[in-house]
Amino acid sequence: MVDFSLTPEQEAIQRMAREFAEKEIVPAAAQYDRSGEYPREIVKKAFKAGLVYGPVPEKYGGGGIGALDQLLIAEELSAGCAGISSCIAINSLAAIPLINYGSEAQKEKYLGAACREEKLMALCVTEPGAGSDVAALTTTARRLNGEYVISGSKSFITNGGVADYYIVFATVDLSKGHRGITAFVVPREAEGVSVGKKEDKMGQRAANTTDVIFDEVVVPAADRIGEEGEGFRIIMQTFNHSRPGVAASAVGVARSAMEHALQYALEREQFGMPIFMHQAVMFMLADMARDIAAGRLLAWQAAWKAERGLDNSKEAAMAKVFCGDMVMRVTTDAAQIFGGYGYVKDYPAEKLMRDAKVFQIYEGTAQIQRLLIGRALAKEKLK
Ligand SMILES: Cc1cc2nc3c(=O)[nH]c(=O)nc-3n(C[C@H](O)[C@H](O)[C@H](O)COP(=O)(O)OP(=O)(O)OC[C@H]3O[C@@H](n4cnc5c(N)ncnc54)[C@H](O)[C@@H]3O)c2cc1C
Protein backbone atom coordinates (compact mmCIF):
# COMPACT_ATOMS: atom_id res chain seq x y z
CA MET A 1 0.00 0.00 0.00
CA VAL A 2 1.20 3.51 -0.79
CA ASP A 3 0.64 6.13 1.90
CA PHE A 4 1.40 9.80 1.36
CA SER A 5 0.36 11.00 4.79
CA LEU A 6 2.89 12.18 7.34
CA THR A 7 2.93 10.82 10.88
CA PRO A 8 2.22 13.29 13.75
CA GLU A 9 5.98 13.21 14.50
CA GLN A 10 6.83 14.09 10.91
CA GLU A 11 4.29 16.89 10.92
CA ALA A 12 5.93 18.22 14.09
CA ILE A 13 9.41 18.08 12.47
CA GLN A 14 8.07 19.86 9.40
CA ARG A 15 6.38 22.55 11.50
CA MET A 16 9.47 23.09 13.62
CA ALA A 17 11.73 23.43 10.53
CA ARG A 18 9.26 25.82 8.90
CA GLU A 19 9.10 27.99 12.02
CA PHE A 20 12.90 27.98 12.26
CA ALA A 21 13.15 29.06 8.62
CA GLU A 22 10.60 31.84 9.07
CA LYS A 23 12.07 33.14 12.33
CA GLU A 24 15.83 32.67 11.87
CA ILE A 25 16.59 32.26 8.16
CA VAL A 26 14.23 34.44 6.12
CA PRO A 27 14.99 37.73 7.94
CA ALA A 28 18.76 37.21 7.49
CA ALA A 29 18.84 35.68 4.00
CA ALA A 30 19.31 38.86 1.93
CA GLN A 31 22.13 40.11 4.16
CA TYR A 32 24.12 36.85 3.90
CA ASP A 33 23.44 36.70 0.17
CA ARG A 34 24.97 40.15 -0.22
CA SER A 35 27.96 39.63 2.05
CA GLY A 36 28.72 35.98 1.26
CA GLU A 37 29.59 35.54 4.94
CA TYR A 38 29.11 32.25 6.76
CA PRO A 39 25.96 32.46 8.96
CA ARG A 40 27.63 31.15 12.11
CA GLU A 41 24.97 32.36 14.56
CA ILE A 42 22.16 30.76 12.57
CA VAL A 43 24.03 27.44 12.40
CA LYS A 44 24.50 27.61 16.19
CA LYS A 45 20.76 28.09 16.62
CA ALA A 46 20.15 25.18 14.23
CA PHE A 47 22.32 23.01 16.52
CA LYS A 48 20.18 24.00 19.49
CA ALA A 49 17.03 23.15 17.51
CA GLY A 50 18.42 19.70 16.63
CA LEU A 51 18.45 20.47 12.90
CA VAL A 52 22.13 19.84 12.13
CA TYR A 53 22.82 16.15 12.73
CA GLY A 54 19.30 14.74 12.46
CA PRO A 55 20.27 11.45 10.74
CA VAL A 56 23.08 10.62 13.21
CA PRO A 57 21.91 7.85 15.60
CA GLU A 58 20.77 9.06 19.01
CA LYS A 59 23.44 7.05 20.84
CA TYR A 60 26.07 9.45 19.41
CA GLY A 61 24.00 12.53 20.23
CA GLY A 62 22.20 12.91 16.88
CA GLY A 63 18.49 13.05 16.16
CA GLY A 64 18.12 9.47 14.89
CA ILE A 65 15.60 10.62 12.28
CA GLY A 66 14.84 8.82 9.02
CA ALA A 67 15.59 9.80 5.42
CA LEU A 68 12.09 11.13 4.77
CA ASP A 69 12.18 13.25 7.95
CA GLN A 70 15.41 14.74 6.67
CA LEU A 71 13.72 15.72 3.39
CA LEU A 72 11.00 17.57 5.28
CA ILE A 73 13.67 19.63 7.02
CA ALA A 74 15.61 20.24 3.79
CA GLU A 75 12.53 21.53 1.96
CA GLU A 76 11.51 23.88 4.76
CA LEU A 77 14.96 25.34 5.42
CA SER A 78 15.65 25.79 1.71
CA ALA A 79 12.33 27.53 1.23
CA GLY A 80 13.84 30.08 3.66
CA CYS A 81 17.26 30.32 1.94
CA ALA A 82 19.10 27.58 0.04
CA GLY A 83 22.52 28.98 0.93
CA ILE A 84 21.90 29.01 4.68
CA SER A 85 20.12 25.66 4.43
CA SER A 86 23.16 24.10 2.75
CA CYS A 87 25.39 25.38 5.61
CA ILE A 88 23.23 23.26 7.91
CA ALA A 89 22.60 20.24 5.65
CA ILE A 90 26.22 19.68 4.57
CA ASN A 91 27.18 18.50 8.06
CA SER A 92 24.89 15.49 8.15
CA LEU A 93 25.66 14.82 4.48
CA ALA A 94 29.40 14.70 5.23
CA ALA A 95 28.66 12.44 8.20
CA ILE A 96 27.06 9.75 6.00
CA PRO A 97 30.33 7.81 5.37
CA LEU A 98 30.94 7.67 9.13
CA ILE A 99 27.34 6.69 9.91
CA ASN A 100 27.33 3.89 7.34
CA TYR A 101 30.96 2.70 7.29
CA GLY A 102 32.67 4.09 10.39
CA SER A 103 33.98 1.83 13.16
CA GLU A 104 32.35 2.04 16.58
CA ALA A 105 35.38 3.96 17.87
CA GLN A 106 35.21 6.45 14.98
CA LYS A 107 31.51 7.01 15.48
CA GLU A 108 31.94 7.57 19.20
CA LYS A 109 34.85 9.94 18.67
CA TYR A 110 33.84 11.96 15.61
CA LEU A 111 30.05 11.75 15.43
CA GLY A 112 29.92 12.13 19.22
CA ALA A 113 32.04 15.29 19.11
CA ALA A 114 30.14 16.62 16.10
CA CYS A 115 26.79 16.33 17.83
CA ARG A 116 27.74 17.11 21.43
CA GLU A 117 30.42 19.76 20.83
CA GLU A 118 28.83 21.30 17.73
CA LYS A 119 31.70 20.41 15.40
CA LEU A 120 31.25 21.01 11.67
CA MET A 121 32.04 18.58 8.87
CA ALA A 122 32.88 18.76 5.16
CA LEU A 123 32.97 16.14 2.41
CA CYS A 124 36.10 16.36 0.24
CA VAL A 125 35.71 14.54 -3.07
CA THR A 126 36.11 17.06 -5.92
CA GLU A 127 39.55 18.11 -7.18
CA PRO A 128 40.66 20.57 -9.86
CA GLY A 129 41.15 17.66 -12.29
CA ALA A 130 38.44 15.34 -11.01
CA GLY A 131 34.84 16.62 -10.90
CA SER A 132 32.29 14.39 -12.59
CA ASP A 133 34.98 11.77 -13.07
CA VAL A 134 35.44 10.99 -9.40
CA ALA A 135 37.61 7.95 -10.18
CA ALA A 136 40.24 10.31 -11.64
CA LEU A 137 41.07 11.87 -8.27
CA THR A 138 44.79 12.12 -7.57
CA THR A 139 44.99 13.03 -3.88
CA THR A 140 47.21 10.28 -2.55
CA ALA A 141 47.29 8.38 0.74
CA ARG A 142 50.78 6.88 1.03
CA ARG A 143 51.27 4.13 3.61
CA LEU A 144 54.11 4.85 6.06
CA ASN A 145 54.86 2.85 9.19
CA GLY A 146 51.26 1.83 9.79
CA GLU A 147 49.96 5.36 9.10
CA TYR A 148 48.90 7.22 5.95
CA VAL A 149 50.34 10.42 4.51
CA ILE A 150 47.74 12.38 2.54
CA SER A 151 48.73 14.90 -0.16
CA GLY A 152 46.55 16.72 -2.66
CA SER A 153 44.07 19.55 -3.22
CA LYS A 154 40.30 19.48 -3.02
CA SER A 155 38.11 22.12 -4.65
CA PHE A 156 34.59 23.52 -4.18
CA ILE A 157 34.34 22.10 -0.67
CA THR A 158 31.18 23.24 1.13
CA ASN A 159 32.12 24.13 4.74
CA GLY A 160 35.77 24.01 3.55
CA GLY A 161 36.79 27.05 5.56
CA VAL A 162 34.77 26.34 8.69
CA ALA A 163 34.78 22.54 9.16
CA ASP A 164 36.41 20.84 12.14
CA TYR A 165 36.51 17.44 10.40
CA TYR A 166 37.08 16.64 6.73
CA ILE A 167 35.90 13.36 5.21
CA VAL A 168 38.61 12.95 2.58
CA PHE A 169 38.78 10.62 -0.39
CA ALA A 170 42.29 9.75 -1.56
CA THR A 171 43.92 6.93 -3.47
CA VAL A 172 46.29 4.41 -1.94
CA ASP A 173 47.33 3.30 -5.45
CA LEU A 174 46.84 5.51 -8.50
CA SER A 175 47.33 2.56 -10.86
CA LYS A 176 44.20 0.89 -9.45
CA GLY A 177 41.80 3.65 -10.62
CA HIS A 178 38.58 3.69 -8.60
CA ARG A 179 39.67 0.53 -6.75
CA GLY A 180 42.42 2.52 -5.01
CA ILE A 181 40.12 5.17 -3.54
CA THR A 182 39.94 5.13 0.24
CA ALA A 183 38.08 7.29 2.76
CA PHE A 184 39.59 9.02 5.80
CA VAL A 185 38.51 11.40 8.52
CA VAL A 186 40.99 14.23 8.95
CA PRO A 187 40.71 16.83 11.73
CA ARG A 188 41.18 20.42 10.63
CA GLU A 189 43.93 20.88 13.22
CA ALA A 190 46.11 18.10 11.71
CA GLU A 191 49.48 19.46 10.58
CA GLY A 192 49.57 20.14 6.83
CA VAL A 193 45.85 20.94 6.42
CA SER A 194 45.12 24.40 5.03
CA VAL A 195 42.18 26.24 3.56
CA GLY A 196 42.63 27.74 0.10
CA LYS A 197 40.67 30.10 -2.09
CA LYS A 198 37.08 30.94 -1.09
CA GLU A 199 34.76 30.94 -4.09
CA ASP A 200 32.76 34.09 -4.89
CA LYS A 201 29.59 32.37 -6.06
CA MET A 202 26.57 33.26 -8.22
CA GLY A 203 24.11 31.90 -5.67
CA GLN A 204 23.83 30.06 -2.36
CA ARG A 205 26.33 32.67 -1.29
CA ALA A 206 25.98 32.11 2.45
CA ALA A 207 27.51 28.66 2.02
CA ASN A 208 31.25 28.60 2.59
CA THR A 209 32.89 27.01 -0.48
CA THR A 210 36.67 26.76 -0.56
CA ASP A 211 39.69 24.77 -1.69
CA VAL A 212 41.18 22.55 1.00
CA ILE A 213 44.84 21.53 0.73
CA PHE A 214 46.43 18.47 2.33
CA ASP A 215 50.21 18.72 2.41
CA GLU A 216 51.85 15.55 3.74
CA VAL A 217 49.14 15.16 6.40
CA VAL A 218 49.82 12.16 8.65
CA VAL A 219 46.64 10.22 9.42
CA PRO A 220 46.57 7.21 11.76
CA ALA A 221 45.24 3.96 10.28
CA ALA A 222 42.45 4.15 12.89
CA ASP A 223 41.06 7.15 10.98
CA ARG A 224 40.60 5.24 7.72
CA ILE A 225 36.86 4.75 7.07
CA GLY A 226 36.10 1.27 5.77
CA GLU A 227 38.69 -0.80 3.95
CA GLU A 228 41.37 0.31 1.53
CA GLY A 229 39.81 0.58 -1.92
CA GLU A 230 36.28 0.86 -0.54
CA GLY A 231 36.15 4.64 -0.97
CA PHE A 232 34.52 4.76 -4.39
CA ARG A 233 31.63 2.60 -3.17
CA ILE A 234 31.34 4.80 -0.08
CA ILE A 235 31.11 7.95 -2.23
CA MET A 236 28.45 6.45 -4.50
CA GLN A 237 26.38 5.21 -1.54
CA THR A 238 26.75 8.57 0.14
CA PHE A 239 25.31 10.23 -2.98
CA ASN A 240 22.40 7.78 -3.00
CA HIS A 241 21.55 9.00 0.50
CA SER A 242 22.25 12.68 -0.11
CA ARG A 243 20.65 13.22 -3.53
CA PRO A 244 17.04 12.90 -2.33
CA GLY A 245 17.84 15.59 0.26
CA VAL A 246 19.33 17.85 -2.40
CA ALA A 247 16.22 17.26 -4.51
CA ALA A 248 14.05 18.25 -1.53
CA SER A 249 16.09 21.45 -1.12
CA ALA A 250 15.39 22.26 -4.76
CA VAL A 251 11.69 21.68 -4.08
CA GLY A 252 11.91 24.18 -1.20
CA VAL A 253 13.46 26.86 -3.42
CA ALA A 254 10.92 26.20 -6.18
CA ARG A 255 8.03 26.35 -3.70
CA SER A 256 9.24 29.67 -2.39
CA ALA A 257 9.52 31.03 -5.96
CA MET A 258 6.01 29.85 -6.77
CA GLU A 259 4.52 31.34 -3.63
CA HIS A 260 6.13 34.73 -4.31
CA ALA A 261 5.09 34.64 -7.99
CA LEU A 262 1.51 33.65 -7.17
CA GLN A 263 1.14 36.45 -4.64
CA TYR A 264 2.56 38.95 -7.11
CA ALA A 265 0.41 37.68 -9.99
CA LEU A 266 -2.75 38.10 -7.92
CA GLU A 267 -1.81 41.68 -6.94
CA ARG A 268 -0.18 43.13 -10.05
CA GLU A 269 -2.64 44.50 -12.55
CA GLN A 270 -2.09 45.02 -16.28
CA PHE A 271 -4.75 45.50 -18.98
CA GLY A 272 -7.31 46.14 -16.23
CA MET A 273 -6.98 42.84 -14.37
CA PRO A 274 -4.57 40.91 -12.16
CA ILE A 275 -1.90 39.39 -14.40
CA PHE A 276 -2.89 36.01 -12.91
CA MET A 277 -6.05 36.23 -15.05
CA HIS A 278 -3.98 36.21 -18.25
CA GLN A 279 -3.80 32.54 -19.06
CA ALA A 280 -0.17 32.68 -20.13
CA VAL A 281 0.70 33.69 -16.56
CA MET A 282 -1.82 31.38 -14.87
CA PHE A 283 -0.50 28.41 -16.86
CA MET A 284 3.08 29.14 -15.81
CA LEU A 285 1.90 28.95 -12.19
CA ALA A 286 -0.09 25.78 -12.86
CA ASP A 287 2.99 24.14 -14.38
CA MET A 288 5.06 25.23 -11.37
CA ALA A 289 2.62 23.64 -8.92
CA ARG A 290 2.52 20.43 -10.99
CA ASP A 291 6.30 20.14 -11.26
CA ILE A 292 6.95 20.94 -7.60
CA ALA A 293 4.53 18.20 -6.56
CA ALA A 294 6.14 15.73 -8.99
CA GLY A 295 9.63 16.59 -7.73
CA ARG A 296 8.58 16.16 -4.11
CA LEU A 297 7.12 12.72 -4.84
CA LEU A 298 10.30 11.61 -6.64
CA ALA A 299 12.42 12.74 -3.70
CA TRP A 300 10.14 11.01 -1.21
CA GLN A 301 10.21 7.80 -3.25
CA ALA A 302 14.03 7.79 -3.31
CA ALA A 303 14.17 8.39 0.46
CA TRP A 304 11.49 5.74 1.08
CA LYS A 305 13.66 3.14 -0.68
CA ALA A 306 16.78 4.27 1.21
CA GLU A 307 14.94 3.93 4.54
CA ARG A 308 14.10 0.34 3.68
CA GLY A 309 17.66 -0.50 2.72
CA LEU A 310 16.68 -0.95 -0.94
CA ASP A 311 18.90 0.09 -3.86
CA ASN A 312 17.69 3.63 -4.64
CA SER A 313 20.48 4.72 -7.00
CA LYS A 314 18.18 5.16 -10.02
CA GLU A 315 15.44 6.88 -8.00
CA ALA A 316 17.95 9.17 -6.27
CA ALA A 317 19.36 10.21 -9.66
CA MET A 318 15.86 10.72 -11.07
CA ALA A 319 14.85 12.90 -8.12
CA LYS A 320 18.08 14.91 -8.29
CA VAL A 321 17.97 15.60 -12.03
CA PHE A 322 14.24 16.28 -12.14
CA CYS A 323 14.33 18.67 -9.21
CA GLY A 324 17.52 20.40 -10.41
CA ASP A 325 16.00 21.12 -13.82
CA MET A 326 12.60 21.86 -12.28
CA VAL A 327 13.87 24.49 -9.84
CA MET A 328 15.76 26.25 -12.64
CA ARG A 329 12.60 26.33 -14.78
CA VAL A 330 10.33 27.40 -11.92
CA THR A 331 12.60 30.19 -10.68
CA THR A 332 13.13 31.44 -14.25
CA ASP A 333 9.36 31.57 -14.77
CA ALA A 334 8.92 33.26 -11.39
CA ALA A 335 11.34 35.99 -12.49
CA GLN A 336 9.32 36.27 -15.72
CA ILE A 337 6.07 36.75 -13.80
CA PHE A 338 7.69 39.59 -11.84
CA GLY A 339 8.55 41.31 -15.17
CA GLY A 340 11.19 44.01 -14.69
CA TYR A 341 10.93 43.54 -10.94
CA GLY A 342 12.09 39.96 -11.42
CA TYR A 343 15.44 41.29 -12.55
CA VAL A 344 16.26 43.51 -9.59
CA LYS A 345 17.48 42.70 -6.11
CA ASP A 346 14.63 44.46 -4.26
CA TYR A 347 12.35 41.54 -5.17
CA PRO A 348 12.89 37.86 -4.29
CA ALA A 349 12.88 36.26 -7.74
CA GLU A 350 16.44 37.06 -8.83
CA LYS A 351 18.06 35.54 -5.72
CA LEU A 352 15.94 32.43 -6.04
CA MET A 353 17.00 32.07 -9.68
CA ARG A 354 20.69 32.45 -8.76
CA ASP A 355 20.33 29.99 -5.88
CA ALA A 356 18.67 27.46 -8.21
CA LYS A 357 21.45 27.02 -10.77
CA VAL A 358 23.80 24.95 -8.64
CA PHE A 359 21.18 22.23 -8.15
CA GLN A 360 22.05 21.22 -11.74
CA ILE A 361 25.76 21.08 -10.84
CA TYR A 362 26.65 19.82 -7.36
CA GLU A 363 26.14 16.28 -6.04
CA GLY A 364 26.65 15.12 -9.65
CA THR A 365 25.64 17.28 -12.61
CA ALA A 366 22.36 16.93 -14.52
CA GLN A 367 24.25 15.10 -17.27
CA ILE A 368 25.82 12.62 -14.85
CA GLN A 369 22.40 11.85 -13.30
CA ARG A 370 21.07 11.04 -16.78
CA LEU A 371 24.06 8.77 -17.34
CA LEU A 372 23.25 6.94 -14.09
CA ILE A 373 19.59 6.57 -15.00
CA GLY A 374 20.46 5.33 -18.50
CA ARG A 375 22.91 2.77 -17.15
CA ALA A 376 20.35 1.54 -14.60
CA LEU A 377 17.77 1.12 -17.37
CA ALA A 378 20.17 -0.95 -19.47
CA LYS A 379 21.17 -3.04 -16.47
CA GLU A 380 17.54 -3.80 -15.62
CA LYS A 381 16.80 -4.74 -19.24
CA LEU A 382 19.83 -6.99 -19.64
CA LYS A 383 19.47 -8.70 -16.26
C1 LIG B 1 28.53 25.51 -4.77
C2 LIG B 1 29.21 24.19 -4.92
C3 LIG B 1 29.38 23.37 -3.82
C4 LIG B 1 30.05 22.15 -3.93
N1 LIG B 1 30.28 21.38 -2.81
C5 LIG B 1 31.08 20.27 -2.90
C6 LIG B 1 31.47 19.56 -1.72
O1 LIG B 1 31.07 19.88 -0.60
N2 LIG B 1 32.31 18.51 -1.85
C7 LIG B 1 32.79 18.11 -3.06
O2 LIG B 1 33.55 17.14 -3.12
N3 LIG B 1 32.43 18.77 -4.21
C8 LIG B 1 31.59 19.85 -4.15
N4 LIG B 1 31.24 20.54 -5.29
C9 LIG B 1 31.78 20.10 -6.58
C10 LIG B 1 30.72 19.54 -7.52
O3 LIG B 1 30.29 18.29 -7.07
C11 LIG B 1 31.36 19.50 -8.92
O4 LIG B 1 31.47 20.85 -9.35
C12 LIG B 1 30.54 18.70 -9.91
O5 LIG B 1 30.59 17.33 -9.57
C13 LIG B 1 31.02 18.87 -11.34
O6 LIG B 1 32.40 18.77 -11.45
P1 LIG B 1 33.22 19.89 -12.26
O7 LIG B 1 32.85 21.20 -11.69
O8 LIG B 1 34.66 19.51 -12.25
O9 LIG B 1 32.66 19.83 -13.74
P2 LIG B 1 33.09 18.79 -14.89
O10 LIG B 1 33.06 17.41 -14.41
O11 LIG B 1 34.35 19.29 -15.52
O12 LIG B 1 31.90 18.99 -15.91
C14 LIG B 1 31.80 20.09 -16.83
C15 LIG B 1 30.61 19.82 -17.75
O13 LIG B 1 30.84 18.62 -18.50
C16 LIG B 1 29.77 17.71 -18.29
N5 LIG B 1 30.28 16.34 -18.29
C17 LIG B 1 31.38 15.85 -17.65
N6 LIG B 1 31.49 14.53 -17.87
C18 LIG B 1 30.44 14.18 -18.64
C19 LIG B 1 29.98 12.94 -19.19
N7 LIG B 1 30.61 11.78 -18.97
N8 LIG B 1 28.86 12.95 -19.95
C20 LIG B 1 28.18 14.10 -20.15
N9 LIG B 1 28.55 15.30 -19.66
C21 LIG B 1 29.66 15.32 -18.90
C22 LIG B 1 29.18 18.09 -16.94
O14 LIG B 1 27.85 17.64 -16.80
C23 LIG B 1 29.31 19.60 -16.97
O15 LIG B 1 28.23 20.15 -17.68
C24 LIG B 1 30.53 21.74 -5.20
C25 LIG B 1 30.34 22.56 -6.32
C26 LIG B 1 29.70 23.77 -6.18
C27 LIG B 1 29.53 24.64 -7.41
PDB file of C-alpha atoms in Angstrom, residues 229-327:
ATOM      1  CA  GLY A 229      39.807   0.581  -1.924  1.00  0.00           C
ATOM      2  CA  GLU A 230      36.281   0.861  -0.542  1.00  0.00           C
ATOM      3  CA  GLY A 231      36.149   4.638  -0.965  1.00  0.00           C
ATOM      4  CA  PHE A 232      34.516   4.757  -4.391  1.00  0.00           C
ATOM      5  CA  ARG A 233      31.626   2.601  -3.173  1.00  0.00           C
ATOM      6  CA  ILE A 234      31.340   4.801  -0.078  1.00  0.00           C
ATOM      7  CA  ILE A 235      31.114   7.945  -2.234  1.00  0.00           C
ATOM      8  CA  MET A 236      28.449   6.452  -4.496  1.00  0.00           C
ATOM      9  CA  GLN A 237      26.381   5.207  -1.540  1.00  0.00           C
ATOM     10  CA  THR A 238      26.747   8.574   0.144  1.00  0.00           C
ATOM     11  CA  PHE A 239      25.309  10.229  -2.979  1.00  0.00           C
ATOM     12  CA  ASN A 240      22.401   7.778  -2.995  1.00  0.00           C
ATOM     13  CA  HIS A 241      21.554   9.003   0.501  1.00  0.00           C
ATOM     14  CA  SER A 242      22.251  12.679  -0.106  1.00  0.00           C
ATOM     15  CA  ARG A 243      20.649  13.220  -3.530  1.00  0.00           C
ATOM     16  CA  PRO A 244      17.037  12.899  -2.328  1.00  0.00           C
ATOM     17  CA  GLY A 245      17.843  15.594   0.261  1.00  0.00           C
ATOM     18  CA  VAL A 246      19.334  17.848  -2.402  1.00  0.00           C
ATOM     19  CA  ALA A 247      16.224  17.263  -4.512  1.00  0.00           C
ATOM     20  CA  ALA A 248      14.053  18.250  -1.527  1.00  0.00           C
ATOM     21  CA  SER A 249      16.090  21.451  -1.116  1.00  0.00           C
ATOM     22  CA  ALA A 250      15.392  22.264  -4.762  1.00  0.00           C
ATOM     23  CA  VAL A 251      11.692  21.676  -4.082  1.00  0.00           C
ATOM     24  CA  GLY A 252      11.910  24.180  -1.202  1.00  0.00           C
ATOM     25  CA  VAL A 253      13.456  26.856  -3.418  1.00  0.00           C
ATOM     26  CA  ALA A 254      10.917  26.202  -6.183  1.00  0.00           C
ATOM     27  CA  ARG A 255       8.034  26.350  -3.698  1.00  0.00           C
ATOM     28  CA  SER A 256       9.236  29.675  -2.394  1.00  0.00           C
ATOM     29  CA  ALA A 257       9.524  31.028  -5.964  1.00  0.00           C
ATOM     30  CA  MET A 258       6.014  29.852  -6.769  1.00  0.00           C
ATOM     31  CA  GLU A 259       4.519  31.342  -3.627  1.00  0.00           C
ATOM     32  CA  HIS A 260       6.125  34.733  -4.315  1.00  0.00           C
ATOM     33  CA  ALA A 261       5.089  34.643  -7.986  1.00  0.00           C
ATOM     34  CA  LEU A 262       1.513  33.646  -7.173  1.00  0.00           C
ATOM     35  CA  GLN A 263       1.144  36.448  -4.638  1.00  0.00           C
ATOM     36  CA  TYR A 264       2.556  38.954  -7.109  1.00  0.00           C
ATOM     37  CA  ALA A 265       0.410  37.683  -9.990  1.00  0.00           C
ATOM     38  CA  LEU A 266      -2.745  38.104  -7.916  1.00  0.00           C
ATOM     39  CA  GLU A 267      -1.811  41.676  -6.942  1.00  0.00           C
ATOM     40  CA  ARG A 268      -0.179  43.126 -10.048  1.00  0.00           C
ATOM     41  CA  GLU A 269      -2.643  44.501 -12.554  1.00  0.00           C
ATOM     42  CA  GLN A 270      -2.093  45.023 -16.279  1.00  0.00           C
ATOM     43  CA  PHE A 271      -4.747  45.497 -18.980  1.00  0.00           C
ATOM     44  CA  GLY A 272      -7.309  46.135 -16.232  1.00  0.00           C
ATOM     45  CA  MET A 273      -6.984  42.838 -14.374  1.00  0.00           C
ATOM     46  CA  PRO A 274      -4.565  40.912 -12.161  1.00  0.00           C
ATOM     47  CA  ILE A 275      -1.898  39.385 -14.404  1.00  0.00           C
ATOM     48  CA  PHE A 276      -2.894  36.012 -12.907  1.00  0.00           C
ATOM     49  CA  MET A 277      -6.054  36.235 -15.051  1.00  0.00           C
ATOM     50  CA  HIS A 278      -3.980  36.215 -18.246  1.00  0.00           C
ATOM     51  CA  GLN A 279      -3.803  32.537 -19.062  1.00  0.00           C
ATOM     52  CA  ALA A 280      -0.169  32.682 -20.130  1.00  0.00           C
ATOM     53  CA  VAL A 281       0.696  33.690 -16.560  1.00  0.00           C
ATOM     54  CA  MET A 282      -1.819  31.377 -14.870  1.00  0.00           C
ATOM     55  CA  PHE A 283      -0.502  28.411 -16.860  1.00  0.00           C
ATOM     56  CA  MET A 284       3.079  29.142 -15.806  1.00  0.00           C
ATOM     57  CA  LEU A 285       1.899  28.947 -12.188  1.00  0.00           C
ATOM     58  CA  ALA A 286      -0.093  25.776 -12.857  1.00  0.00           C
ATOM     59  CA  ASP A 287       2.995  24.140 -14.380  1.00  0.00           C
ATOM     60  CA  MET A 288       5.062  25.234 -11.372  1.00  0.00           C
ATOM     61  CA  ALA A 289       2.616  23.643  -8.917  1.00  0.00           C
ATOM     62  CA  ARG A 290       2.517  20.435 -10.990  1.00  0.00           C
ATOM     63  CA  ASP A 291       6.304  20.138 -11.264  1.00  0.00           C
ATOM     64  CA  ILE A 292       6.947  20.940  -7.605  1.00  0.00           C
ATOM     65  CA  ALA A 293       4.530  18.200  -6.563  1.00  0.00           C
ATOM     66  CA  ALA A 294       6.144  15.734  -8.987  1.00  0.00           C
ATOM     67  CA  GLY A 295       9.629  16.588  -7.731  1.00  0.00           C
ATOM     68  CA  ARG A 296       8.578  16.160  -4.106  1.00  0.00           C
ATOM     69  CA  LEU A 297       7.120  12.718  -4.843  1.00  0.00           C
ATOM     70  CA  LEU A 298      10.305  11.607  -6.643  1.00  0.00           C
ATOM     71  CA  ALA A 299      12.423  12.738  -3.705  1.00  0.00           C
ATOM     72  CA  TRP A 300      10.139  11.014  -1.207  1.00  0.00           C
ATOM     73  CA  GLN A 301      10.213   7.796  -3.252  1.00  0.00           C
ATOM     74  CA  ALA A 302      14.032   7.788  -3.309  1.00  0.00           C
ATOM     75  CA  ALA A 303      14.166   8.387   0.458  1.00  0.00           C
ATOM     76  CA  TRP A 304      11.493   5.736   1.082  1.00  0.00           C
ATOM     77  CA  LYS A 305      13.664   3.145  -0.684  1.00  0.00           C
ATOM     78  CA  ALA A 306      16.776   4.266   1.210  1.00  0.00           C
ATOM     79  CA  GLU A 307      14.935   3.929   4.542  1.00  0.00           C
ATOM     80  CA  ARG A 308      14.096   0.344   3.681  1.00  0.00           C
ATOM     81  CA  GLY A 309      17.665  -0.500   2.724  1.00  0.00           C
ATOM     82  CA  LEU A 310      16.679  -0.946  -0.945  1.00  0.00           C
ATOM     83  CA  ASP A 311      18.902   0.092  -3.857  1.00  0.00           C
ATOM     84  CA  ASN A 312      17.694   3.629  -4.641  1.00  0.00           C
ATOM     85  CA  SER A 313      20.483   4.718  -6.998  1.00  0.00           C
ATOM     86  CA  LYS A 314      18.182   5.164 -10.017  1.00  0.00           C
ATOM     87  CA  GLU A 315      15.436   6.880  -8.001  1.00  0.00           C
ATOM     88  CA  ALA A 316      17.947   9.173  -6.267  1.00  0.00           C
ATOM     89  CA  ALA A 317      19.360  10.212  -9.663  1.00  0.00           C
ATOM     90  CA  MET A 318      15.857  10.721 -11.072  1.00  0.00           C
ATOM     91  CA  ALA A 319      14.847  12.896  -8.119  1.00  0.00           C
ATOM     92  CA  LYS A 320      18.084  14.907  -8.285  1.00  0.00           C
ATOM     93  CA  VAL A 321      17.973  15.598 -12.029  1.00  0.00           C
ATOM     94  CA  PHE A 322      14.245  16.283 -12.145  1.00  0.00           C
ATOM     95  CA  CYS A 323      14.332  18.671  -9.206  1.00  0.00           C
ATOM     96  CA  GLY A 324      17.521  20.400 -10.414  1.00  0.00           C
ATOM     97  CA  ASP A 325      16.004  21.118 -13.817  1.00  0.00           C
ATOM     98  CA  MET A 326      12.599  21.858 -12.283  1.00  0.00           C
ATOM     99  CA  VAL A 327      13.873  24.487  -9.836  1.00  0.00           C
TER     100      VAL A 327
END
